[in-house]
mmCIF file of C-alpha atoms in Angstrom:
data_model
loop_
_atom_site.group_PDB
_atom_site.id
_atom_site.type_symbol
_atom_site.label_atom_id
_atom_site.label_comp_id
_atom_site.label_asym_id
_atom_site.label_seq_id
_atom_site.Cartn_x
_atom_site.Cartn_y
_atom_site.Cartn_z
ATOM 1 C CA MET A 292 16.058 -5.034 -12.119
ATOM 2 C CA ILE A 293 14.476 -1.483 -13.419
ATOM 3 C CA ARG A 294 17.317 -1.001 -15.538
ATOM 4 C CA ARG A 295 16.950 -4.278 -17.393
ATOM 5 C CA TRP A 296 13.394 -3.485 -17.954
ATOM 6 C CA LEU A 297 14.102 -0.007 -19.627
ATOM 7 C CA LEU A 298 16.390 -1.785 -22.157
ATOM 8 C CA SER A 299 13.780 -4.473 -22.971
ATOM 9 C CA ALA A 300 11.233 -1.525 -23.297
ATOM 10 C CA LEU A 301 13.643 0.403 -25.808
ATOM 11 C CA LEU A 302 13.728 -2.739 -27.628
ATOM 12 C CA VAL A 303 10.196 -3.811 -28.115
ATOM 13 C CA PRO A 304 9.117 -1.506 -31.061
ATOM 14 C CA PHE A 305 11.567 -3.409 -33.056
ATOM 15 C CA LEU A 306 10.537 -6.745 -32.771
ATOM 16 C CA SER A 307 7.842 -8.438 -34.180
ATOM 17 C CA SER A 308 6.085 -11.643 -33.750
ATOM 18 C CA PRO A 309 2.902 -13.482 -34.202
ATOM 19 C CA VAL A 310 -0.133 -12.120 -32.064
ATOM 20 C CA VAL A 311 0.169 -14.850 -28.753
ATOM 21 C CA LEU A 312 -1.414 -14.720 -25.268
ATOM 22 C CA GLN A 313 1.212 -13.376 -23.060
ATOM 23 C CA ALA A 314 1.505 -14.502 -19.385
ATOM 24 C CA ALA A 315 1.446 -12.075 -17.182
ATOM 25 C CA PRO A 316 4.865 -10.455 -16.208
ATOM 26 C CA ALA A 317 6.258 -11.868 -12.887
ATOM 27 C CA LEU A 318 7.023 -9.717 -10.272
ATOM 28 C CA ASP A 319 10.810 -9.562 -8.799
ATOM 29 C CA LEU A 320 11.711 -9.082 -5.704
ATOM 30 C CA ARG A 321 15.397 -10.587 -5.585
ATOM 31 C CA GLY A 322 16.913 -9.094 -2.972
ATOM 32 C CA PHE A 323 13.745 -8.150 -0.941
ATOM 33 C CA ALA A 324 12.835 -11.912 -0.704
ATOM 34 C CA ASP A 325 14.583 -14.847 0.649
ATOM 35 C CA GLY A 326 14.437 -18.517 0.143
ATOM 36 C CA SER A 327 12.216 -18.857 3.460
ATOM 37 C CA GLY A 328 9.301 -16.744 2.276
ATOM 38 C CA ALA A 329 10.538 -13.587 4.423
ATOM 39 C CA ILE A 330 10.180 -10.279 2.299
ATOM 40 C CA MET A 331 11.928 -6.901 3.698
ATOM 41 C CA ILE A 332 10.938 -3.737 3.866
ATOM 42 C CA LEU A 333 14.594 -2.628 2.089
ATOM 43 C CA GLU A 334 16.498 -4.724 -0.418
ATOM 44 C CA THR A 335 18.791 -6.866 1.725
ATOM 45 C CA GLY A 336 17.412 -5.357 4.714
ATOM 46 C CA ASN A 337 17.178 -6.621 8.069
ATOM 47 C CA VAL A 338 13.437 -5.535 8.969
ATOM 48 C CA ILE A 339 10.115 -7.083 7.869
ATOM 49 C CA ASP A 340 6.991 -5.040 8.465
ATOM 50 C CA PRO A 341 3.604 -7.353 7.271
ATOM 51 C CA TYR A 342 1.815 -4.183 6.595
ATOM 52 C CA PHE A 343 4.464 -3.045 3.409
ATOM 53 C CA THR A 344 4.629 -6.450 1.936
ATOM 54 C CA LEU A 345 1.337 -7.028 1.901
ATOM 55 C CA GLN A 346 0.867 -3.382 0.522
ATOM 56 C CA ALA A 347 3.408 -4.324 -2.254
ATOM 57 C CA LEU A 348 1.790 -7.752 -3.220
ATOM 58 C CA LEU A 349 -1.523 -6.660 -3.328
ATOM 59 C CA LEU A 350 -0.550 -3.884 -5.834
ATOM 60 C CA ALA A 351 1.148 -6.186 -7.915
ATOM 61 C CA HIS A 352 -1.823 -8.755 -7.902
ATOM 62 C CA GLU A 353 -4.066 -5.746 -8.663
ATOM 63 C CA ASN A 354 -1.850 -4.476 -11.509
ATOM 64 C CA GLY A 355 -1.410 -7.881 -13.516
ATOM 65 C CA LEU A 356 1.785 -8.797 -12.172
ATOM 66 C CA ASP A 357 2.240 -12.500 -11.752
ATOM 67 C CA ILE A 358 3.206 -12.681 -8.158
ATOM 68 C CA SER A 359 2.767 -16.587 -7.480
ATOM 69 C CA ALA A 360 6.491 -17.037 -6.490
ATOM 70 C CA TYR A 361 5.975 -14.852 -3.396
ATOM 71 C CA ALA A 362 2.320 -15.123 -2.374
ATOM 72 C CA SER A 363 1.939 -18.610 -0.830
ATOM 73 C CA PRO A 364 5.636 -18.792 0.772
ATOM 74 C CA TRP A 365 4.767 -15.527 2.174
ATOM 75 C CA VAL A 366 1.814 -16.405 3.719
ATOM 76 C CA ASN A 367 3.050 -19.653 4.810
ATOM 77 C CA TRP A 368 6.252 -17.360 6.665
ATOM 78 C CA LEU A 369 3.958 -15.036 8.037
ATOM 79 C CA ILE A 370 1.031 -17.868 9.574
ATOM 80 C CA ALA A 371 4.059 -19.094 11.418
ATOM 81 C CA ARG A 372 4.609 -16.029 13.541
ATOM 82 C CA GLN A 373 1.063 -14.934 13.809
ATOM 83 C CA ARG A 374 0.071 -14.021 17.430
ATOM 84 C CA LEU A 375 -2.708 -16.368 19.077
ATOM 85 C CA ASP A 376 -5.185 -13.499 19.162
ATOM 86 C CA GLY A 377 -4.794 -13.267 15.394
ATOM 87 C CA SER A 378 -2.562 -9.995 15.357
ATOM 88 C CA PHE A 379 0.974 -9.356 13.975
ATOM 89 C CA ASP A 380 4.490 -8.173 14.928
ATOM 90 C CA ARG A 381 7.396 -6.438 13.293
ATOM 91 C CA TYR A 382 10.400 -8.727 12.719
ATOM 92 C CA CYS A 383 14.280 -7.984 12.978
ATOM 93 C CA ARG A 384 16.902 -10.751 11.360
ATOM 94 C CA SER A 385 18.982 -12.152 14.245
ATOM 95 C CA GLY A 386 21.855 -14.218 12.218
ATOM 96 C CA PRO A 387 19.552 -16.520 10.273
ATOM 97 C CA VAL A 388 16.454 -15.994 12.393
ATOM 98 C CA TRP A 389 13.834 -13.804 12.318
ATOM 99 C CA LEU A 390 12.561 -13.018 15.389
ATOM 100 C CA ALA A 391 9.503 -10.617 16.588
ATOM 101 C CA CYS A 392 11.517 -7.305 17.845
ATOM 102 C CA ARG A 393 8.275 -4.715 17.560
ATOM 103 C CA GLY A 394 4.724 -5.032 17.827
ATOM 104 C CA ALA A 395 2.576 -3.875 14.493
ATOM 105 C CA ASP A 396 2.752 -0.183 13.890
ATOM 106 C CA ALA A 397 -1.443 -0.374 13.704
ATOM 107 C CA ASP A 398 -3.223 -3.389 14.179
ATOM 108 C CA ASP A 399 -6.326 -2.338 12.295
ATOM 109 C CA ALA A 400 -4.639 -1.924 9.072
ATOM 110 C CA LEU A 401 -2.672 -5.002 8.990
ATOM 111 C CA LEU A 402 -5.398 -7.248 9.667
ATOM 112 C CA ALA A 403 -7.487 -5.431 6.868
ATOM 113 C CA ILE A 404 -4.985 -5.901 4.295
ATOM 114 C CA TRP A 405 -4.081 -9.305 5.780
ATOM 115 C CA LEU A 406 -7.566 -10.441 5.238
ATOM 116 C CA LYS A 407 -7.684 -9.063 1.646
ATOM 117 C CA PHE A 408 -4.622 -10.467 0.636
ATOM 118 C CA LEU A 409 -5.990 -13.701 1.825
ATOM 119 C CA ASP A 410 -9.280 -13.136 -0.140
ATOM 120 C CA THR A 411 -7.361 -12.906 -3.392
ATOM 121 C CA MET A 412 -6.642 -16.778 -2.718
ATOM 122 C CA PRO A 413 -9.774 -18.510 -2.422
ATOM 123 C CA ALA A 414 -8.815 -21.580 -3.562
ATOM 124 C CA GLN A 415 -6.103 -21.902 -1.014
ATOM 125 C CA LEU A 416 -7.940 -20.583 1.652
ATOM 126 C CA ASP A 417 -10.420 -23.206 1.290
ATOM 127 C CA SER A 418 -8.202 -25.922 1.103
ATOM 128 C CA GLN A 419 -5.346 -25.092 3.552
ATOM 129 C CA PRO A 420 -6.943 -25.342 7.436
ATOM 130 C CA ALA A 421 -4.123 -22.761 8.602
ATOM 131 C CA TRP A 422 -4.857 -20.331 6.256
ATOM 132 C CA ARG A 423 -8.300 -20.700 7.349
ATOM 133 C CA LYS A 424 -7.893 -20.579 10.811
ATOM 134 C CA SER A 425 -5.567 -17.660 10.679
ATOM 135 C CA HIS A 426 -8.362 -15.638 8.333
ATOM 136 C CA ASP A 427 -10.835 -16.220 11.044
ATOM 137 C CA ALA A 428 -8.610 -15.041 13.688
ATOM 138 C CA ALA A 429 -7.661 -12.086 12.657
ATOM 139 C CA SER A 430 -11.320 -11.222 11.341
ATOM 140 C CA LYS A 431 -12.502 -11.529 15.018
ATOM 141 C CA THR A 432 -9.526 -9.549 16.587
ATOM 142 C CA LEU A 433 -10.404 -6.776 13.717
ATOM 143 C CA ALA A 434 -14.145 -6.725 14.774
ATOM 144 C CA THR A 435 -12.841 -6.072 18.662
ATOM 145 C CA LEU A 436 -11.382 -2.924 17.185
ATOM 146 C CA LEU A 437 -14.517 -1.057 16.130
ATOM 147 C CA ASP A 438 -15.543 1.751 18.007
ATOM 148 C CA ARG A 439 -19.327 1.102 17.803
ATOM 149 C CA LYS A 440 -19.984 4.914 18.948
ATOM 150 C CA ARG A 441 -17.978 6.341 15.897
ATOM 151 C CA GLY A 442 -18.739 3.927 13.682
ATOM 152 C CA ILE A 443 -14.873 3.663 12.999
ATOM 153 C CA TYR A 444 -11.734 1.381 13.928
ATOM 154 C CA LEU A 445 -9.075 2.157 16.684
ATOM 155 C CA VAL A 446 -5.647 1.384 15.990
ATOM 156 C CA SER A 447 -4.829 -1.329 18.683
ATOM 157 C CA PRO A 448 -6.269 -2.394 21.837
ATOM 158 C CA THR A 449 -3.501 -0.342 23.626
ATOM 159 C CA PHE A 450 -3.702 3.129 21.627
ATOM 160 C CA GLN A 451 -7.251 4.038 21.526
ATOM 161 C CA GLN A 452 -7.292 6.436 18.643
ATOM 162 C CA GLY A 453 -8.273 6.351 14.973
ATOM 163 C CA LEU A 454 -6.190 6.896 12.039
ATOM 164 C CA PHE A 455 -7.493 8.176 9.110
ATOM 165 C CA MET A 456 -5.421 6.379 6.593
ATOM 166 C CA ASP A 457 -5.957 3.143 8.741
ATOM 167 C CA ASN A 458 -9.656 3.281 8.406
ATOM 168 C CA LEU A 459 -9.457 3.823 4.650
ATOM 169 C CA GLU A 460 -7.486 0.587 4.660
ATOM 170 C CA VAL A 461 -10.005 -1.110 6.453
ATOM 171 C CA TRP A 462 -12.508 0.405 4.382
ATOM 172 C CA SER A 463 -10.948 -0.767 1.242
ATOM 173 C CA TYR A 464 -10.901 -4.460 2.517
ATOM 174 C CA GLN A 465 -14.916 -4.067 3.061
ATOM 175 C CA THR A 466 -15.669 -2.980 -0.297
ATOM 176 C CA ALA A 467 -13.766 -5.845 -1.905
ATOM 177 C CA ARG A 468 -15.955 -8.266 0.364
ATOM 178 C CA THR A 469 -19.227 -9.505 -1.792
ATOM 179 C CA GLY A 470 -22.535 -9.511 -0.594
ATOM 180 C CA LEU A 471 -25.666 -6.929 0.017
ATOM 181 C CA ALA A 472 -24.394 -6.815 3.823
ATOM 182 C CA ALA A 473 -20.794 -6.080 3.029
ATOM 183 C CA SER A 474 -22.026 -3.413 0.494
ATOM 184 C CA VAL A 475 -24.367 -1.804 2.838
ATOM 185 C CA GLY A 476 -22.018 -1.774 5.835
ATOM 186 C CA ALA A 477 -19.064 -0.148 3.782
ATOM 187 C CA ARG A 478 -21.145 2.334 2.490
ATOM 188 C CA GLU A 479 -22.122 3.621 6.277
ATOM 189 C CA PHE A 480 -18.518 2.980 7.358
ATOM 190 C CA ALA A 481 -17.538 5.850 4.435
ATOM 191 C CA ARG A 482 -19.899 8.172 6.007
ATOM 192 C CA ALA A 483 -18.089 7.361 9.523
ATOM 193 C CA ILE A 484 -14.819 7.868 8.420
ATOM 194 C CA ARG A 485 -16.102 11.211 6.385
ATOM 195 C CA ASN A 486 -17.887 12.368 9.576
ATOM 196 C CA THR A 487 -15.071 11.670 12.260
ATOM 197 C CA PHE A 488 -12.008 12.910 9.893
ATOM 198 C CA TRP A 489 -13.200 15.565 7.500
ATOM 199 C CA ASP A 490 -12.506 18.693 9.161
ATOM 200 C CA ALA A 491 -14.337 21.853 7.358
ATOM 201 C CA PRO A 492 -12.592 24.617 8.838
ATOM 202 C CA SER A 493 -9.283 23.533 7.474
ATOM 203 C CA GLY A 494 -10.415 21.994 4.548
ATOM 204 C CA ARG A 495 -8.713 18.840 4.943
ATOM 205 C CA PHE A 496 -9.108 15.388 6.622
ATOM 206 C CA LEU A 497 -7.588 15.118 9.959
ATOM 207 C CA VAL A 498 -4.965 12.176 9.841
ATOM 208 C CA SER A 499 -5.905 11.157 13.848
ATOM 209 C CA THR A 500 -9.267 11.412 16.348
ATOM 210 C CA GLN A 501 -6.402 12.897 18.654
ATOM 211 C CA PRO A 502 -7.672 16.398 19.371
ATOM 212 C CA GLU A 503 -4.462 17.990 18.968
ATOM 213 C CA GLN A 504 -4.464 17.832 15.480
ATOM 214 C CA LYS A 505 -6.641 20.433 14.842
ATOM 215 C CA THR A 506 -4.069 22.645 16.077
ATOM 216 C CA MET A 507 -0.846 21.036 14.622
ATOM 217 C CA THR A 508 0.849 22.171 11.652
ATOM 218 C CA PRO A 509 0.288 19.973 8.576
ATOM 219 C CA GLY A 510 3.356 18.381 7.308
ATOM 220 C CA PHE A 511 4.341 16.013 4.536
ATOM 221 C CA TYR A 512 3.515 12.845 6.289
ATOM 222 C CA PRO A 513 1.376 12.104 7.616
ATOM 223 C CA ASP A 514 -0.709 15.182 6.632
ATOM 224 C CA HIS A 515 0.027 15.609 3.086
ATOM 225 C CA VAL A 516 0.171 12.040 2.122
ATOM 226 C CA ALA A 517 -3.424 11.778 4.198
ATOM 227 C CA GLN A 518 -5.027 13.783 1.654
ATOM 228 C CA LEU A 519 -4.158 12.004 -1.453
ATOM 229 C CA PHE A 520 -4.829 8.413 0.213
ATOM 230 C CA PRO A 521 -8.643 8.378 -0.481
ATOM 231 C CA LEU A 522 -7.725 8.068 -4.299
ATOM 232 C CA LEU A 523 -5.452 5.356 -3.550
ATOM 233 C CA VAL A 524 -8.759 3.261 -2.419
ATOM 234 C CA ASP A 525 -11.028 4.967 -4.490
ATOM 235 C CA TYR A 526 -12.786 6.484 -1.503
ATOM 236 C CA PRO A 527 -15.559 8.443 -2.749
ATOM 237 C CA LEU A 528 -16.733 11.028 -0.197
ATOM 238 C CA LEU A 529 -14.290 13.986 -1.341
ATOM 239 C CA PRO A 530 -14.949 17.370 -0.722
ATOM 240 C CA ALA A 531 -14.758 17.895 -4.793
ATOM 241 C CA GLY A 532 -14.507 15.743 -7.763
ATOM 242 C CA THR A 533 -11.725 13.123 -7.909
ATOM 243 C CA GLY A 534 -10.103 14.873 -10.918
ATOM 244 C CA SER A 535 -10.049 18.515 -9.306
ATOM 245 C CA TYR A 536 -9.127 17.181 -5.937
ATOM 246 C CA TYR A 537 -6.018 15.174 -7.785
ATOM 247 C CA ARG A 538 -4.993 18.399 -9.572
ATOM 248 C CA THR A 539 -5.277 20.406 -6.354
ATOM 249 C CA TRP A 540 -3.240 18.280 -4.282
ATOM 250 C CA MET A 541 -0.501 18.174 -7.203
ATOM 251 C CA LYS A 542 -0.409 21.829 -7.481
ATOM 252 C CA GLN A 543 0.501 22.180 -4.045
ATOM 253 C CA HIS A 544 2.439 19.424 -3.267
ATOM 254 C CA ARG A 545 4.299 17.955 -6.275
ATOM 255 C CA ALA A 546 7.311 19.533 -5.871
ATOM 256 C CA LEU A 547 7.674 18.849 -2.422
ATOM 257 C CA TRP A 548 6.814 14.891 -3.034
ATOM 258 C CA LEU A 549 9.295 14.653 -5.713
ATOM 259 C CA SER A 550 12.215 15.832 -3.289
ATOM 260 C CA GLN A 551 11.451 13.554 -0.657
ATOM 261 C CA VAL A 552 13.408 10.591 -1.914
ATOM 262 C CA SER A 553 16.568 12.891 -0.952
ATOM 263 C CA HIS A 554 16.123 12.816 2.540
ATOM 264 C CA ASP A 555 13.207 10.393 3.327
ATOM 265 C CA TYR A 556 11.572 7.429 1.529
ATOM 266 C CA ALA A 557 10.866 7.435 -2.386
ATOM 267 C CA TRP A 558 6.819 7.581 -1.602
ATOM 268 C CA GLY A 559 5.817 5.624 -4.934
ATOM 269 C CA LEU A 560 2.543 5.194 -3.640
ATOM 270 C CA ILE A 561 1.872 8.811 -4.663
ATOM 271 C CA ALA A 562 3.243 7.785 -8.143
ATOM 272 C CA TYR A 563 0.456 4.976 -8.553
ATOM 273 C CA VAL A 564 -2.152 7.436 -7.723
ATOM 274 C CA ALA A 565 -0.895 9.459 -10.430
ATOM 275 C CA LEU A 566 -1.240 6.460 -12.857
ATOM 276 C CA LYS A 567 -4.666 5.666 -11.723
ATOM 277 C CA GLN A 568 -5.431 9.387 -12.594
ATOM 278 C CA ASN A 569 -3.797 9.310 -15.738
ATOM 279 C CA ASP A 570 -0.899 11.811 -15.165
ATOM 280 C CA LYS A 571 1.963 9.824 -16.722
ATOM 281 C CA PRO A 572 3.901 13.182 -16.696
ATOM 282 C CA SER A 573 3.957 12.762 -12.858
ATOM 283 C CA ALA A 574 4.808 9.378 -12.892
ATOM 284 C CA GLN A 575 7.316 9.560 -15.434
ATOM 285 C CA CYS A 576 9.104 12.191 -13.258
ATOM 286 C CA TRP A 577 9.029 10.350 -10.110
ATOM 287 C CA LEU A 578 11.043 7.608 -11.905
ATOM 288 C CA ARG A 579 13.635 10.070 -12.977
ATOM 289 C CA GLU A 580 13.843 11.479 -9.448
ATOM 290 C CA ALA A 581 13.537 8.180 -7.500
ATOM 291 C CA LEU A 582 15.517 5.608 -9.386
ATOM 292 C CA PRO A 583 18.663 6.777 -8.851
ATOM 293 C CA TYR A 584 17.895 5.912 -5.170
ATOM 294 C CA GLN A 585 17.081 2.291 -5.669
ATOM 295 C CA GLN A 586 18.978 0.024 -3.440
ATOM 296 C CA THR A 587 19.392 2.327 -0.948
ATOM 297 C CA GLY A 588 17.541 3.020 2.182
ATOM 298 C CA HIS A 589 15.321 5.373 0.309
ATOM 299 C CA TRP A 590 13.670 3.182 -1.774
ATOM 300 C CA THR A 591 10.957 0.235 -0.182
ATOM 301 C CA VAL A 592 9.493 -3.094 -1.446
ATOM 302 C CA THR A 593 6.438 -0.724 -2.552
ATOM 303 C CA ASP A 594 8.397 1.427 -4.270
ATOM 304 C CA GLU A 595 10.048 -1.672 -6.290
ATOM 305 C CA VAL A 596 6.883 -3.060 -7.284
ATOM 306 C CA ILE A 597 5.222 0.653 -8.280
ATOM 307 C CA ALA A 598 8.291 0.968 -10.503
ATOM 308 C CA GLN A 599 7.392 -2.467 -11.942
ATOM 309 C CA ILE A 600 3.612 -1.583 -12.277
ATOM 310 C CA LEU A 601 5.092 1.652 -14.040
ATOM 311 C CA GLN A 602 7.402 -0.123 -16.499
ATOM 312 C CA THR A 603 4.593 -2.910 -17.495
ATOM 313 C CA LYS A 604 2.445 0.123 -18.523
ATOM 314 C CA GLY A 605 5.013 1.229 -20.911
ATOM 315 C CA LEU A 606 6.372 4.391 -18.898
ATOM 316 C CA LEU A 607 9.994 5.550 -18.709
ATOM 317 C CA PRO A 608 11.553 8.029 -16.552
ATOM 318 C CA ALA A 609 10.891 11.578 -17.690
ATOM 319 C CA THR A 610 13.995 12.944 -19.983
ATOM 320 C CA ALA A 611 16.405 15.402 -18.321
ATOM 321 C CA ASN A 612 14.909 18.666 -20.177
ATOM 322 C CA VAL A 613 11.182 17.971 -18.934
ATOM 323 C CA GLY A 614 10.177 20.222 -16.061
ATOM 324 C CA CYS A 615 9.135 18.485 -12.816
ATOM 325 C CA ASN A 616 8.734 20.956 -10.394
#
């Protein structure tokens, strides 16, 4: 898919036509989506984690890609598998059938991103009773995960700990809602997140409320990734200005990030943060380093969507002579 786009990008300067209103570029998830509406984590894979599919579709929508070919089929597919309490599982393919095979990694983040996604389609939400029922059930279940003492959300009924990145997902959903009460609530929640997770002695956000977090040696994931996650969702309560905070992270971790794809995942989310910070060279370095791993187990549906977003912004992979470390 990316290879076709690169050719098109090279041809554009040589083509001329009258100025017309152009349709939004269509998201292309061939290989990730099947005819039933299911969207897999990996191309032609056998596992679906709804969180990553929703993350990918939301990013595409927020960046002007037309997701209409996938949005409603995916919602209908997932609603048919939603638990009675409004939560979700992860799903594995068994022949032609998708079966629940594991619980969600984190109920709070998944429920929040599901609600946020449904809210991007208000007409369908209002006209389709199954969608509204699903929205109401998810909203009620998410509310039960609130730790009222600390003002943050817990992972699930069985895992009674708070996670920094999960709470940022919930905060992002709350900030997307309209109305004075929602606005006030989001501000209070933002402060609760900072008060709970910011660790002044180490100068970093802790990834979890688990006590051992303060003494564990930070690793790339989740620790270093978590420090950049506030910029993904525009969380404002940082220890420094956004630009300075971002540049410090890149100075410390860019080389490590760009090397991840060879043995872990591509981590396209960081390339997207680079784009948001107008750091196009880092995003282009990511394209150069990560695209060779397309159609491998290192490349997720989120990476595919982010590569398509970068292409629509006119970004091409860094050339071989550009230093990226």
